[in-house]
XYZ file of C-alpha atoms in Angstrom:
709
model
C -80.567 38.301 -32.108
C -77.054 39.219 -32.191
C -74.832 41.121 -33.715
C -73.616 39.918 -37.705
C -70.098 40.220 -36.225
C -70.981 37.780 -33.355
C -73.006 35.567 -35.810
C -70.056 36.050 -38.080
C -67.829 34.462 -35.323
C -70.124 31.471 -34.096
C -70.218 30.375 -37.758
C -66.331 29.789 -38.020
C -66.631 28.095 -34.524
C -69.553 26.152 -34.687
C -70.361 25.884 -38.345
C -74.353 24.404 -38.836
C -76.244 23.553 -41.609
C -79.260 23.495 -39.756
C -81.634 26.521 -40.884
C -82.570 26.657 -37.284
C -79.113 28.190 -36.478
C -79.872 30.484 -39.466
C -79.328 34.273 -38.522
C -82.507 35.035 -40.633
C -84.642 32.311 -39.670
C -88.286 32.831 -40.152
C -90.381 30.469 -38.261
C -93.611 30.988 -40.339
C -92.026 30.605 -43.600
C -89.874 27.451 -42.088
C -93.475 25.810 -40.832
C -95.072 26.366 -43.961
C -92.605 24.403 -45.491
C -93.024 21.611 -42.882
C -96.258 21.605 -43.144
C -97.530 22.997 -47.125
C -101.568 21.780 -46.759
C -103.477 19.779 -45.343
C -102.623 16.375 -45.663
C -99.242 17.396 -44.459
C -100.377 17.766 -41.086
C -100.878 14.634 -40.471
C -97.532 13.853 -39.188
C -97.727 17.146 -36.517
C -97.757 15.162 -34.063
C -94.956 13.226 -34.613
C -93.091 15.845 -35.613
C -93.682 17.706 -32.049
C -92.425 14.121 -30.763
C -89.546 14.794 -32.415
C -89.177 17.831 -31.437
C -89.715 17.599 -27.973
C -86.800 14.841 -28.185
C -84.245 16.986 -29.233
C -85.528 19.229 -26.666
C -84.898 17.346 -23.941
C -81.346 16.154 -25.419
C -80.571 19.682 -24.958
C -81.613 20.005 -22.020
C -79.614 17.195 -21.124
C -76.331 18.577 -22.903
C -76.915 21.941 -20.816
C -77.006 20.571 -18.153
C -74.165 18.187 -18.447
C -72.476 21.915 -20.230
C -73.510 23.538 -16.666
C -72.171 20.964 -14.206
C -68.765 21.044 -16.262
C -68.277 24.481 -16.190
C -69.178 24.632 -11.785
C -66.688 22.170 -11.948
C -63.812 23.627 -13.906
C -64.632 26.956 -12.151
C -63.918 25.179 -8.856
C -60.711 23.777 -10.248
C -60.163 27.351 -11.822
C -59.975 28.755 -8.334
C -58.011 25.929 -7.606
C -55.166 26.854 -10.005
C -55.632 30.435 -8.772
C -55.041 29.766 -5.314
C -51.957 27.739 -6.037
C -50.777 29.987 -8.724
C -51.263 32.969 -5.510
C -48.686 30.747 -3.127
C -46.476 29.842 -5.796
C -45.997 33.338 -6.311
C -46.022 34.200 -2.137
C -42.946 31.144 -2.062
C -40.936 33.344 -4.920
C -41.288 36.167 -3.244
C -39.824 34.782 -0.127
C -36.772 32.634 -2.004
C -36.472 36.435 -3.925
C -36.068 37.814 -0.131
C -33.765 35.415 0.574
C -31.531 35.871 -2.432
C -31.328 39.004 -1.643
C -30.318 38.472 1.965
C -27.609 36.457 0.935
C -26.636 39.019 -1.864
C -25.700 41.384 0.711
C -24.666 38.818 3.179
C -21.935 38.160 0.006
C -21.535 41.694 -0.547
C -20.192 42.374 2.766
C -18.181 39.183 2.982
C -16.394 40.136 0.046
C -15.614 43.704 1.281
C -14.286 41.812 4.656
C -12.267 39.580 2.138
C -11.045 42.083 -0.011
C -9.979 44.733 3.597
C -8.104 40.853 4.591
C -6.640 40.733 0.759
C -5.360 44.090 1.296
C -3.500 44.023 4.290
C -1.734 40.469 2.682
C -0.766 42.683 0.447
C 0.557 45.166 2.404
C 2.324 42.491 4.629
C 3.633 41.131 1.523
C 4.998 43.943 0.536
C 7.180 44.664 3.480
C 8.590 41.229 4.129
C 9.238 41.418 0.406
C 11.234 45.126 1.450
C 12.787 42.969 4.770
C 13.715 39.620 2.930
C 15.571 42.352 0.240
C 17.267 44.460 2.594
C 18.124 40.701 4.647
C 19.708 39.212 1.354
C 21.979 42.949 0.334
C 22.577 42.598 4.075
C 23.629 39.299 3.469
C 25.956 39.858 0.329
C 27.215 43.430 2.011
C 28.496 40.698 4.993
C 30.305 38.758 2.854
C 31.322 41.115 0.169
C 33.067 43.028 3.402
C 34.813 39.703 4.288
C 36.226 39.042 1.492
C 37.365 42.299 0.727
C 39.283 41.894 4.119
C 40.688 38.791 3.097
C 42.135 40.212 -0.762
C 43.554 43.357 1.249
C 45.312 40.965 3.253
C 46.776 39.125 0.866
C 47.495 41.697 -1.571
C 45.493 40.756 -4.678
C 44.159 44.899 -5.448
C 43.050 44.255 -8.845
C 40.139 42.171 -7.561
C 39.702 44.147 -4.173
C 39.362 46.911 -6.133
C 36.304 45.540 -8.500
C 34.819 43.986 -5.243
C 35.205 47.744 -3.383
C 32.595 49.121 -5.779
C 30.494 46.660 -5.149
C 30.946 47.247 -1.274
C 29.802 51.325 -2.088
C 27.425 49.949 -4.019
C 25.244 47.758 -1.134
C 26.600 50.569 1.394
C 24.172 53.183 -0.825
C 21.193 50.786 0.146
C 21.419 51.005 3.340
C 21.892 54.976 3.923
C 18.781 55.233 5.696
C 19.757 52.998 8.044
C 22.510 55.131 10.053
C 22.611 54.666 13.720
C 22.010 50.794 13.314
C 25.316 49.072 15.396
C 25.895 46.522 12.836
C 25.561 48.632 10.031
C 27.736 51.133 11.338
C 30.381 48.236 11.825
C 30.541 46.998 8.042
C 30.672 50.288 7.360
C 33.508 51.059 9.189
C 35.320 47.696 8.044
C 34.231 48.513 3.928
C 37.038 51.240 4.952
C 40.926 50.124 3.306
C 44.063 50.719 5.505
C 45.984 53.761 3.945
C 48.690 51.103 2.495
C 45.454 49.433 0.722
C 44.682 52.553 -0.824
C 47.703 53.630 -1.831
C 48.834 50.537 -3.672
C 45.341 50.701 -4.971
C 45.984 54.297 -6.437
C 49.144 52.833 -8.000
C 47.338 50.330 -9.739
C 45.029 52.769 -11.081
C 47.498 55.175 -12.550
C 49.168 52.319 -14.220
C 51.247 51.236 -11.663
C 51.843 47.334 -11.016
C 51.079 46.039 -7.988
C 53.053 42.932 -6.691
C 51.735 39.754 -7.455
C 49.803 37.491 -5.848
C 51.775 34.448 -4.349
C 50.558 30.944 -6.850
C 47.000 29.549 -6.586
C 46.098 32.549 -4.066
C 43.069 33.101 -6.385
C 41.631 29.388 -6.099
C 42.356 29.153 -2.406
C 40.358 32.319 -2.244
C 37.316 30.478 -4.503
C 37.267 28.015 -2.475
C 37.182 29.184 1.072
C 33.897 29.123 2.836
C 33.151 32.471 2.160
C 34.386 32.255 -1.993
C 32.008 31.753 -4.849
C 33.200 27.771 -4.270
C 33.378 27.463 -1.089
C 29.761 25.661 -0.174
C 30.202 21.782 -0.236
C 27.105 21.974 -2.960
C 29.724 23.398 -5.235
C 32.187 20.336 -5.112
C 32.395 19.180 -8.726
C 33.681 23.204 -9.461
C 36.802 22.371 -8.046
C 37.252 19.428 -10.260
C 37.438 21.929 -13.396
C 41.050 23.570 -12.901
C 43.753 22.121 -14.521
C 47.154 21.777 -12.626
C 49.926 19.774 -12.239
C 50.064 16.844 -9.804
C 51.870 18.596 -7.079
C 49.286 21.651 -7.458
C 46.519 18.653 -7.409
C 47.751 17.029 -3.983
C 47.883 20.002 -2.142
C 44.460 21.126 -3.351
C 43.359 18.195 -1.782
C 45.184 18.871 0.807
C 43.542 22.062 1.326
C 39.909 21.184 0.320
C 37.861 21.899 3.056
C 33.713 22.840 3.332
C 31.353 23.079 6.104
C 28.456 19.759 6.250
C 25.094 19.829 5.078
C 24.117 15.718 5.091
C 21.466 16.800 2.332
C 24.257 17.212 -0.700
C 26.909 14.998 1.145
C 26.035 12.009 -1.169
C 26.555 14.644 -4.419
C 29.494 15.553 -2.802
C 31.333 12.453 -2.274
C 30.230 11.155 -5.692
C 31.908 14.324 -6.857
C 35.008 14.071 -5.563
C 35.608 9.840 -6.680
C 35.234 10.364 -9.658
C 37.792 13.245 -9.939
C 39.888 11.339 -8.194
C 39.872 8.755 -10.231
C 40.201 10.987 -13.372
C 43.702 12.638 -11.730
C 44.805 9.299 -11.295
C 44.052 7.440 -14.925
C 45.308 11.374 -16.117
C 48.763 11.464 -14.131
C 48.837 7.650 -14.210
C 49.357 7.644 -18.183
C 51.990 10.889 -17.806
C 54.204 8.431 -15.602
C 54.093 5.597 -18.355
C 54.853 8.225 -20.960
C 57.978 9.358 -19.272
C 58.998 5.901 -18.257
C 58.863 4.951 -21.587
C 61.463 6.921 -22.919
C 60.181 10.505 -23.201
C 62.168 13.382 -22.251
C 61.970 14.842 -18.869
C 59.416 17.834 -18.911
C 58.784 20.727 -15.848
C 55.253 20.029 -14.643
C 54.347 23.469 -15.692
C 50.627 24.804 -14.431
C 52.533 28.238 -13.147
C 55.559 25.517 -11.130
C 57.957 24.626 -12.982
C 60.499 22.455 -12.046
C 63.173 22.495 -14.601
C 63.784 21.433 -17.990
C 65.648 18.385 -19.637
C 67.057 15.543 -18.338
C 68.384 16.583 -15.512
C 65.405 17.972 -14.310
C 63.271 15.329 -15.713
C 64.941 12.811 -13.892
C 64.644 15.226 -10.646
C 60.513 15.741 -11.852
C 60.356 11.931 -11.461
C 62.479 11.496 -8.405
C 60.689 13.966 -6.150
C 56.862 13.163 -8.257
C 53.956 12.112 -5.426
C 52.836 8.557 -6.571
C 49.549 9.069 -8.567
C 48.218 6.071 -6.672
C 48.191 8.673 -3.426
C 45.220 11.072 -5.063
C 42.811 7.312 -5.110
C 41.060 8.179 -1.576
C 42.847 11.177 -0.675
C 39.748 13.625 -0.814
C 37.137 10.739 -0.466
C 38.387 9.715 2.879
C 38.120 12.989 4.457
C 34.085 11.835 4.306
C 34.803 8.641 6.539
C 34.001 10.196 9.580
C 30.210 11.495 8.308
C 29.132 8.591 6.659
C 27.389 7.784 10.441
C 25.544 10.724 9.471
C 24.743 9.798 5.808
C 23.379 6.243 7.101
C 21.292 8.344 9.595
C 20.384 9.934 6.513
C 19.094 6.984 4.898
C 17.628 5.453 7.660
C 15.274 8.677 8.133
C 14.286 8.884 4.444
C 12.990 5.384 4.538
C 11.141 5.892 6.640
C 10.032 9.000 5.672
C 9.087 8.433 1.925
C 4.869 7.959 2.217
C 4.889 10.570 4.662
C 6.753 13.181 1.987
C 4.786 11.320 -0.963
C 1.430 12.591 0.753
C 2.453 15.833 1.848
C 2.904 14.953 5.493
C 4.992 18.003 7.373
C 5.613 16.156 10.606
C 9.091 14.353 10.825
C 10.289 12.138 12.718
C 12.817 9.185 13.538
C 13.317 6.110 11.520
C 10.530 4.166 13.763
C 8.573 6.456 13.637
C 8.285 7.214 10.491
C 7.347 3.736 9.042
C 4.499 4.317 11.848
C 3.317 6.817 9.201
C 3.627 4.860 5.985
C 1.817 2.280 7.637
C -1.246 4.522 8.442
C -1.788 5.167 5.858
C -2.027 1.801 4.574
C -5.871 0.864 3.935
C -4.798 -2.533 4.334
C -7.627 -3.582 1.104
C -6.181 -5.315 -2.184
C -7.409 -5.611 -5.175
C -10.740 -8.374 -5.357
C -9.502 -9.866 -8.544
C -6.680 -10.244 -10.421
C -3.292 -12.433 -10.509
C -2.483 -13.354 -7.175
C 0.464 -12.335 -6.743
C -0.125 -8.704 -7.630
C -2.962 -8.847 -4.828
C -0.629 -7.304 -1.880
C -0.617 -4.518 0.554
C 0.490 -0.815 -1.622
C 2.444 -0.129 1.309
C 5.029 -3.547 0.567
C 5.700 -1.822 -2.494
C 6.265 1.642 -1.397
C 9.024 0.330 1.311
C 10.771 -1.932 -1.268
C 10.633 1.642 -3.817
C 12.306 3.665 -0.976
C 14.868 0.709 -0.398
C 15.397 0.902 -4.156
C 16.091 4.693 -4.488
C 18.521 4.316 -1.436
C 20.336 1.263 -2.965
C 21.024 3.957 -5.673
C 22.505 6.298 -3.427
C 24.455 3.704 -1.661
C 26.046 2.011 -4.562
C 26.588 5.890 -6.221
C 29.462 6.080 -3.075
C 31.143 2.993 -3.930
C 32.315 2.557 -0.398
C 31.078 -0.799 1.101
C 31.387 -0.148 4.260
C 29.040 1.901 3.619
C 26.735 -0.168 1.705
C 26.975 -3.143 4.307
C 25.544 -0.443 6.994
C 23.095 0.163 4.678
C 21.324 -3.061 4.596
C 21.345 -3.371 8.591
C 19.245 -0.382 7.984
C 17.312 -1.718 5.154
C 17.142 -5.112 7.302
C 15.218 -2.846 10.477
C 12.559 -1.448 8.292
C 11.773 -4.992 6.880
C 11.591 -7.003 10.234
C 9.332 -3.930 11.353
C 7.406 -4.435 8.399
C 6.765 -8.380 9.149
C 6.113 -7.565 12.180
C 3.406 -5.220 11.802
C 1.963 -7.163 9.033
C 2.099 -10.189 11.822
C 0.480 -8.290 13.972
C -3.019 -8.002 11.179
C -3.038 -11.583 11.685
C -6.340 -12.850 13.632
C -5.795 -14.699 17.115
C -6.324 -18.288 16.681
C -7.794 -19.886 19.536
C -6.884 -22.984 20.568
C -8.463 -25.470 23.300
C -6.616 -27.167 25.946
C -7.798 -30.315 24.499
C -5.626 -30.582 20.808
C -8.414 -33.181 19.359
C -10.931 -30.494 19.299
C -11.238 -27.622 16.750
C -9.882 -24.611 17.325
C -12.225 -21.482 17.795
C -11.511 -18.725 15.057
C -14.624 -17.240 12.821
C -13.528 -15.696 9.173
C -16.393 -14.051 7.195
C -15.854 -13.681 3.095
C -13.642 -9.890 4.062
C -11.621 -11.455 6.549
C -10.377 -14.540 4.774
C -9.459 -12.480 1.952
C -7.484 -10.101 4.082
C -5.603 -12.782 5.571
C -4.463 -14.137 1.514
C -3.878 -10.410 0.885
C -0.834 -11.156 4.446
C -0.076 -14.292 3.057
C 0.521 -12.981 -0.865
C 2.493 -9.807 1.049
C 4.880 -12.180 2.920
C 5.884 -13.450 -0.479
C 6.498 -10.703 -2.106
C 8.559 -9.037 0.513
C 10.611 -12.769 0.337
C 11.418 -13.037 -2.939
C 12.147 -9.740 -2.821
C 14.221 -9.462 0.014
C 16.552 -12.208 -1.867
C 17.271 -10.052 -4.681
C 18.097 -7.144 -2.452
C 20.176 -9.460 -1.552
C 21.895 -10.701 -4.873
C 22.315 -7.343 -5.836
C 23.958 -6.134 -2.217
C 26.652 -8.297 -2.727
C 27.114 -7.495 -6.634
C 27.883 -4.062 -6.464
C 30.718 -4.680 -3.515
C 33.719 -5.942 -4.449
C 35.785 -6.676 -0.856
C 35.571 -8.388 1.934
C 31.797 -7.134 3.086
C 29.982 -8.930 0.188
C 30.621 -12.339 1.782
C 29.013 -10.700 5.121
C 25.559 -9.957 3.308
C 22.902 -12.163 5.325
C 19.744 -11.120 4.771
C 18.192 -14.619 4.794
C 16.668 -14.384 8.665
C 14.762 -11.114 7.185
C 13.144 -13.276 4.438
C 12.331 -16.471 7.130
C 10.387 -13.967 9.250
C 8.441 -13.011 6.200
C 7.735 -16.887 5.895
C 6.623 -17.141 9.390
C 4.092 -14.718 8.674
C 2.952 -17.057 5.462
C 2.863 -19.967 7.852
C 0.682 -18.255 10.713
C -1.417 -16.988 7.691
C -1.926 -20.803 7.044
C -2.665 -21.882 9.964
C -5.374 -19.042 10.422
C -6.795 -20.501 7.471
C -6.911 -24.147 9.208
C -8.178 -23.284 11.936
C -11.225 -21.204 10.181
C -12.233 -24.690 7.774
C -11.659 -26.643 10.746
C -13.856 -24.203 13.174
C -16.643 -24.295 10.028
C -17.305 -27.957 11.149
C -18.854 -29.198 13.670
C -17.260 -31.693 16.236
C -18.089 -35.130 15.667
C -18.545 -36.703 18.647
C -20.970 -38.918 18.439
C -23.116 -41.088 15.793
C -26.864 -39.794 15.811
C -27.629 -41.942 12.538
C -26.615 -45.010 10.906
C -27.012 -45.627 7.701
C -24.904 -47.161 4.577
C -24.720 -43.679 3.218
C -22.032 -40.997 4.128
C -23.314 -39.292 7.577
C -24.480 -35.542 7.496
C -21.310 -35.169 9.513
C -18.988 -35.987 6.740
C -21.501 -34.679 3.968
C -20.789 -31.224 6.207
C -17.246 -31.477 6.257
C -17.197 -32.041 2.188
C -19.391 -29.002 1.534
C -17.200 -26.400 3.800
C -14.411 -27.687 1.564
C -15.942 -27.398 -1.603
C -17.172 -24.299 -0.659
C -13.735 -22.764 0.761
C -11.111 -24.397 -1.922
C -11.921 -22.274 -5.124
C -12.081 -19.157 -2.673
C -8.273 -20.049 -1.633
C -8.086 -20.984 -5.393
C -8.917 -17.429 -6.681
C -6.482 -15.328 -4.229
C -4.055 -17.618 -3.748
C -0.524 -19.382 -5.478
C -0.833 -23.040 -6.282
C 1.895 -22.744 -4.441
C 0.320 -22.024 -1.407
C -2.965 -23.474 -2.131
C -0.728 -26.680 -1.764
C 0.794 -25.485 1.297
C -2.700 -25.243 2.657
C -4.188 -28.205 1.876
C -0.742 -30.231 3.528
C -1.202 -28.286 6.884
C -5.148 -29.224 6.560
C -4.666 -32.709 6.433
C -2.303 -32.926 8.949
C -4.143 -31.215 11.567
C -8.135 -32.233 10.812
C -7.362 -36.092 10.403
C -5.812 -36.662 13.902
C -8.576 -34.072 15.362
C -11.285 -36.769 13.798
C -9.249 -39.354 15.136
C -9.588 -37.709 18.442
C -13.515 -37.731 17.885
C -13.534 -41.240 17.453
C -12.029 -41.731 20.537
C -14.606 -39.641 22.193
C -17.384 -41.653 21.148
C -16.073 -44.165 23.952
C -18.227 -46.881 22.392
C -19.562 -47.381 19.105
C -19.864 -50.709 18.595
C -18.955 -53.138 14.905
C -22.563 -51.065 13.143
C -20.495 -47.583 14.268
C -17.130 -48.524 13.077
C -18.669 -49.695 9.755
C -20.515 -45.888 9.487
C -17.290 -44.337 10.426
C -15.156 -46.590 7.655
C -17.493 -45.305 5.200
C -17.183 -41.800 5.975
C -13.887 -42.035 6.225
C -14.162 -42.872 3.037
C -15.469 -40.338 1.772
C -13.167 -38.211 3.806
C -10.073 -39.430 1.867
C -11.623 -38.871 -1.222
C -12.515 -35.461 -0.738
C -8.901 -34.819 0.704
C -7.493 -35.917 -2.446
C -9.713 -33.303 -4.339
C -9.127 -30.561 -2.896
C -6.132 -29.376 -4.224
C -7.728 -29.598 -8.365
C -10.806 -27.762 -6.294
C -7.920 -25.096 -5.247
C -6.693 -24.363 -8.723
C -3.664 -26.360 -8.095
C -2.292 -30.029 -9.458
C -2.426 -32.820 -6.311
C 1.931 -34.241 -6.034
C 2.469 -37.638 -5.456
C 3.982 -36.256 -2.282
C 0.567 -35.465 -1.105
C -1.656 -38.410 -2.419
C 1.201 -40.578 -0.105
C 0.092 -38.073 2.927
C -3.438 -38.075 2.950
C -3.223 -42.435 2.415
C -0.783 -42.510 5.402
C -2.420 -40.035 7.836
C -5.870 -41.430 6.531
C -5.385 -44.729 7.161
C -4.657 -44.360 11.008
C -8.561 -43.685 10.875
C -8.897 -47.045 9.271
C -6.362 -49.053 11.596
C -8.661 -48.251 14.176
C -12.177 -48.705 13.140
C -10.879 -51.949 11.258
C -9.509 -53.232 14.992
C -12.851 -52.090 16.551
C -14.151 -54.001 13.837
C -11.916 -56.960 13.847
C -13.541 -60.371 15.458
C -12.198 -61.513 18.742
C -10.682 -64.552 17.598
C -8.873 -62.112 14.862
C -7.763 -59.437 17.039
C -4.095 -60.856 18.526
C -3.135 -61.249 14.944
C -3.852 -58.300 13.530
C -2.978 -56.290 16.934
C 0.987 -57.862 16.051
C 0.402 -57.626 11.979
C 0.229 -53.813 13.027
C 2.651 -53.716 14.977
C 5.238 -55.624 12.987
C 4.424 -52.576 10.452
C 5.084 -50.094 12.717
C 1.887 -48.879 13.666
C 0.908 -46.873 16.400
C -1.648 -48.111 18.008
C -4.083 -46.721 21.903
C -5.178 -50.551 22.570
C -7.034 -49.098 25.510
C -8.658 -47.102 23.183
C -9.573 -49.662 21.031
C -10.823 -51.887 23.916
C -13.273 -49.065 25.134
C -14.339 -48.710 21.638
C -15.206 -52.422 21.283
C -17.709 -51.933 24.810
C -14.995 -54.009 26.901
C -15.535 -54.418 30.675
C -12.067 -52.580 32.572
C -11.339 -55.493 34.098
C -11.382 -57.555 30.456
C -9.275 -54.465 28.945
C -6.910 -54.406 31.597
C -6.027 -57.737 31.788
C -5.288 -57.274 28.323
C -3.310 -54.204 28.174
C -0.892 -56.186 30.753
C -0.854 -58.637 28.271
C -0.238 -56.683 25.297
C 2.810 -55.033 27.312
C 4.040 -58.181 27.573
C 4.473 -59.338 24.052
C 5.804 -56.214 23.264
C 8.810 -57.008 25.321
C 8.574 -60.977 24.976
C 6.781 -61.745 21.628
C 6.394 -65.463 22.378
C 5.122 -65.429 26.142
C 3.170 -62.401 25.455
C 1.540 -64.157 22.575
C 0.514 -67.274 24.397
C -0.797 -65.024 27.342
C -2.932 -63.048 25.039
C -4.220 -66.180 23.305
C -5.134 -67.748 26.560
C -7.069 -64.859 27.391
C -8.875 -64.310 24.496
C -9.807 -67.724 24.975
C -11.266 -68.124 28.094
C -13.603 -71.265 29.607
C -13.403 -73.752 26.534
C -13.072 -70.504 24.528
C -15.644 -68.042 25.447
C -14.141 -64.677 24.552
C -14.065 -61.883 26.719
C -14.745 -59.465 23.278
C -17.965 -61.073 22.618
C -20.484 -58.869 23.353
């Protein structure tokens, strides 16, 4: 008996209505209930059998349960072992992570130590740079102070002296350094200058500085506007004509090629502005207005007398044009060299490269970054190499800078520089094409193997060269429009365009050779029949395979160009293949005649396969080239008694034939061939006598023909 709690739990888990499962089961009462009287004992045997069956079933279920429990125990042990292994692996990982964390912590400490060192270095470097800047300011201020004192500009010198004193205070701790001591000594004023400054401080009036002294001081090399990049500040002073011309003669400064273009542009604008201003004033005076002094601190008299004298002595306003900008002429070669360098370095600078080199070397760097790949799809004129676009972007920028100078001679020199880079690029693209192996025998197809990717690359070379040629022509037009003088007529970039067109032609030859090399030579007729031979079927199949690819990658113009070149190259080679067959006979000639017909139909279809239209000129070309092959086969098939007439007809029509090879194809003996050739040559010189001799030789011995074989 189980406890009441366990019994209740079993009933909840496994509910049962069987009286045998009841906790208060009484076997005697249960038997009396089953067998209440003697008559019911008659089914005791059957009931016993049923119980036996139930016991058997229960034994089987118990056995099955024990087996399952055994298997579950084994599986549980395996799971337990697996859990232990996972825990060991986890422990190892945690230990590795802990070790890595310790190493990371050590690394962080080292980095922090390095950062601290760098921070100290930065702080010291900042102090050093600040000290150098102050030293530079002190040197400049000391020089300006000396000049101001010498030119008796005492008011400005008094202010500057205060600034020098403040700067010297920063160098109190540098006593004993020779340069600092020299500057400190130079900052001391002469007694006369000190006296004059004292008078100015107490109300005395020092003598005024000479005219234009302040302006001259500002634009000295040590002045506030003395550098070349401050050129536009010179143009902001309102001066009279004589003063302007004097300032033009006084304009000086150190050369910095980086700002040369900017300075020259501002100078030219200033000259034009002054020319327009004083030309208008001159026209006003000539119109009857009273004479005036020039003003601006330099009065030259008033009234009619003063005005007449002023007009007589006034400089010509036209002298302003070029009075300053002409000073740049001797430095323009440096500017052109700078443009040469910048064009070449355009790509290298864009990619953040630190190396610097000449124009040629820098162009090589531009090409180093070229992947030599184009988009696999899209418009053919858009499938060009990236380097070609970047090169013309650099040329466009250089063109804008050059035209801003408004100097035709400089622009003319620049276009030579641009031409040099374009030629170098054309040569580099040409070198990317595969070499075509041309056999000594011209009737044999060239040796070249191109896969789909290589064929796509050759098309990209053609597209890029076409783009460069057209853009070069546009560049030439822009250059000529920008020039006003004689230099415009000297600009000629057509040779550069021709170089790019030569690359296009080379690319087309490679594509033509690629198609020809895919076709086996036609050395002999292996099979004879009424249909097209397997050889010609292969020719048509290869052409049908390649032309759609070219149509996708090339413009229709160059698809037509390819078709022309292929016809002019392949058909003569085909005729050479016919001649190499030696002897074909009439049946073989008929088979070849059928093949030539298939070839003609295929050739006429080529432009359409390449997404281009066949022109009347192309149709005429195909007809002419194929006709030569047809005439050869026609002569081979011509009966002996009609050969003379056929040869004469072809000769009258201007069709060139190789009679000796024709006779060899017909299978004549060598002696008979030689006599016929001799007769043909005589016919060429004398139609009547030669014709009789050919007729006689063709009908020997009572009509026995030599051509009957």
